[in-house]
């Protein structure tokens, strides 16, 4: 079948997004709705697990006098001296959003809500994730003290708030204008000492429907599993689970997070994925006589989605690979339990069953690309990479030896000569901190497979903005690109040799640094770059959120859609003809960029292994100890500014005089909902 082009898919995404945005105002707010133009904005939503909830919700629609916080001293000043008897809407820089500061503001009893303005200057460091992200679901869960890979983590993202939190970032002309308007209102209020009315006030609408925990909200039908689709590919187009060939498994993660999901730009978080795409492309250029399908082993490449949520992508992949699959029913038409046209299996709902062609017991090694290039810092003349292992067993050290090397990165677009080295993380001080949080963990939990995780950090995350809005790729330079390219080059060679290729043939492999630079640019700075335009991507904004969002059977995320086009193009073993939506390809072929391609590139479901759907598509918690992340439903979320003529008006729903409504409609939906594309079997 012919997949929709990305441009078409994008149009669908926007259409679906607008439709899903639903009723903007309740009936008793008719007047208001006509006064205030309604837009969506970027909230901190409520998320749930089997054991509780995190994030924000506001049962009423609180409002408060706009109050400016620019520095720590303003928070201290507010706590000690804000006029009482009034509720406040605190507007503060994102970099000040620490659990202590938020708790102090809340502790005054004068907090109506918070607006976080994403700082235009980068802070020293900022990570709202925990110190050991996802470790409760990792290989070492329950083993006492967890190693702190992310010591800068404040844990803000794991907290629950009973007041609204919204955020704004100057990423479009519209949002910059909104921020300017807020600043004018703040200037006005500050000049009046926050006491002389009239004053500007803000009202928050952030009602989250879900409460308590995932089991409860799934039962009530007011939350959805966090997830999406991972994507995997192999050059072994005719691979089967019974062909007795060992499998080399290469992985990276595709999704990213930030405290405010709409701003999950995932700069550093996408760098391993960029490196892996560079590796696949390089391996696709080998001469036919020494090409990947001629090797004694298969190599499977997987980019996991929703890894930030209890490793949903990798854990579900392992779950599906490690138990026998049996399809109870197949239906050509979408069913209520499986809204996918042409699903390979309707019950359980699977767009494709080709994952059964990967033999879990044949996986002989696992190579993961975590963050590369240290891209939250301008690159220097040296770049050190580290190979992490669970234990320093002979099998693991053999694997390390295949990937450790030094190289001088080729000059890329004016970069200086960067000396790149890849070595064992544990080597220099002989203590082994074991594996950082990684996809490898899900595989090792089931079987003792030799595994290495390659990263640009040794003892703690290099990404000083892990899981935050500042991880945006604004800082990298040509040196970082050269560094990633050289590391990917060594990795590509190592993978080739691990799959049984000779050292001599491996010398021909060379990662395309221009492509690495383009991918990094497209994924972290300019989504309408030349490369993505050529495959039909169009967007009105330059950045896109990598939050995996919620799982819908018929919705594939933006990066997975892009990767699908690229992976099919690079790994196809046969291509021919012309195709489009009316001129289809024969069975087994897919229409990619108007060409029929035969490639074993497939999507795979990625949502918590503690969740599952019944035959009518209704999810429930099936294992409370495994990943059970869900996101609350909500109708609309927005903030409004109005002029309160007196203290009496404070908190009243009807503001006097239109000032503005904040948020950016289609833009937000583009980021949140990603690209829509029907998933198809081949
Ligand atoms: C959400 O919107 C729908 C459709 O507009 C409406 O039927 C429903 O009552 C709303 N739910 C809440 C809790 O406001
Ligand atoms: C798979 O294809 C390769 C050539 O691309 C061929 O050498 C090999 O025998 C095939 N394997 C199977 C199991 O059909
Ligand atoms: C090369 O570097 C220049 C100057 O830093 C920059 O403007 C340009 O976009 C870069 N080109 C590529 C292909 O990265
Ligand atoms: C990759 O490695 C090969 C073999 O060592 C080398 O010839 C080539 O220049 C390298 N390419 C890059 C981009 O580093
Ligand atoms: C490297 O990538 C660039 C941009 O995608 C492309 O123009 C160039 O032809 C590629 N070089 C090789 C050797 O494939
Ligand atoms: C994004 O890339 C396109 C195509 O190269 C270019 O025309 C556009 O100016 C770029 N946008 C930004 C914000 O750099
Ligand atoms: C598909 O290609 C055919 C032949 O070029 C053309 O007649 C038809 O209009 C195309 N269909 C679409 C939907 O573009
Ligand atoms: C539930 O999940 C936990 C943690 O992943 C796992 O150890 C356990 O085996 C699972 N239980 C069942 C019944 O699958």
mmCIF file of C-alpha atoms and ligand atoms in Angstrom, residues 235-240 242-243 245 293-294 298 573, ligand 2:
data_model
loop_
_atom_site.group_PDB
_atom_site.id
_atom_site.type_symbol
_atom_site.label_atom_id
_atom_site.label_comp_id
_atom_site.label_asym_id
_atom_site.label_seq_id
_atom_site.Cartn_x
_atom_site.Cartn_y
_atom_site.Cartn_z
ATOM 1 C CA UNK A 235 19.434 -5.009 5.744
ATOM 2 C CA UNK A 236 18.455 -8.709 5.978
ATOM 3 C CA UNK A 237 15.224 -8.331 4.027
ATOM 4 C CA UNK A 238 14.617 -12.077 4.109
ATOM 5 C CA UNK A 239 15.491 -12.595 7.779
ATOM 6 C CA UNK A 240 13.445 -15.231 9.615
ATOM 7 C CA UNK A 242 14.469 -19.847 12.180
ATOM 8 C CA UNK A 243 17.321 -19.123 9.779
ATOM 9 C CA UNK A 245 21.734 -16.633 12.039
ATOM 10 C CA UNK A 293 23.233 -9.178 3.707
ATOM 11 C CA UNK A 294 26.378 -11.144 2.824
ATOM 12 C CA UNK A 298 21.843 -10.191 10.904
ATOM 13 C CA UNK A 573 17.030 -4.726 -1.263
HETATM 14 C C1 LIG B 2 18.602 -14.126 1.945
HETATM 15 O O1 LIG B 2 19.090 -13.368 0.865
HETATM 16 C C2 LIG B 2 20.475 -13.534 0.610
HETATM 17 C C3 LIG B 2 20.848 -12.614 -0.516
HETATM 18 O O2 LIG B 2 20.320 -11.338 -0.336
HETATM 19 C C4 LIG B 2 20.775 -14.977 0.279
HETATM 20 O O3 LIG B 2 22.155 -15.139 0.121
HETATM 21 C C5 LIG B 2 20.302 -15.847 1.391
HETATM 22 O O4 LIG B 2 20.449 -17.189 1.051
HETATM 23 C C6 LIG B 2 18.845 -15.585 1.701
HETATM 24 N N1 LIG B 2 18.488 -16.323 2.907
HETATM 25 C C7 LIG B 2 17.357 -16.997 2.991
HETATM 26 C C8 LIG B 2 17.115 -17.701 4.288
HETATM 27 O O5 LIG B 2 16.543 -17.054 2.099
#
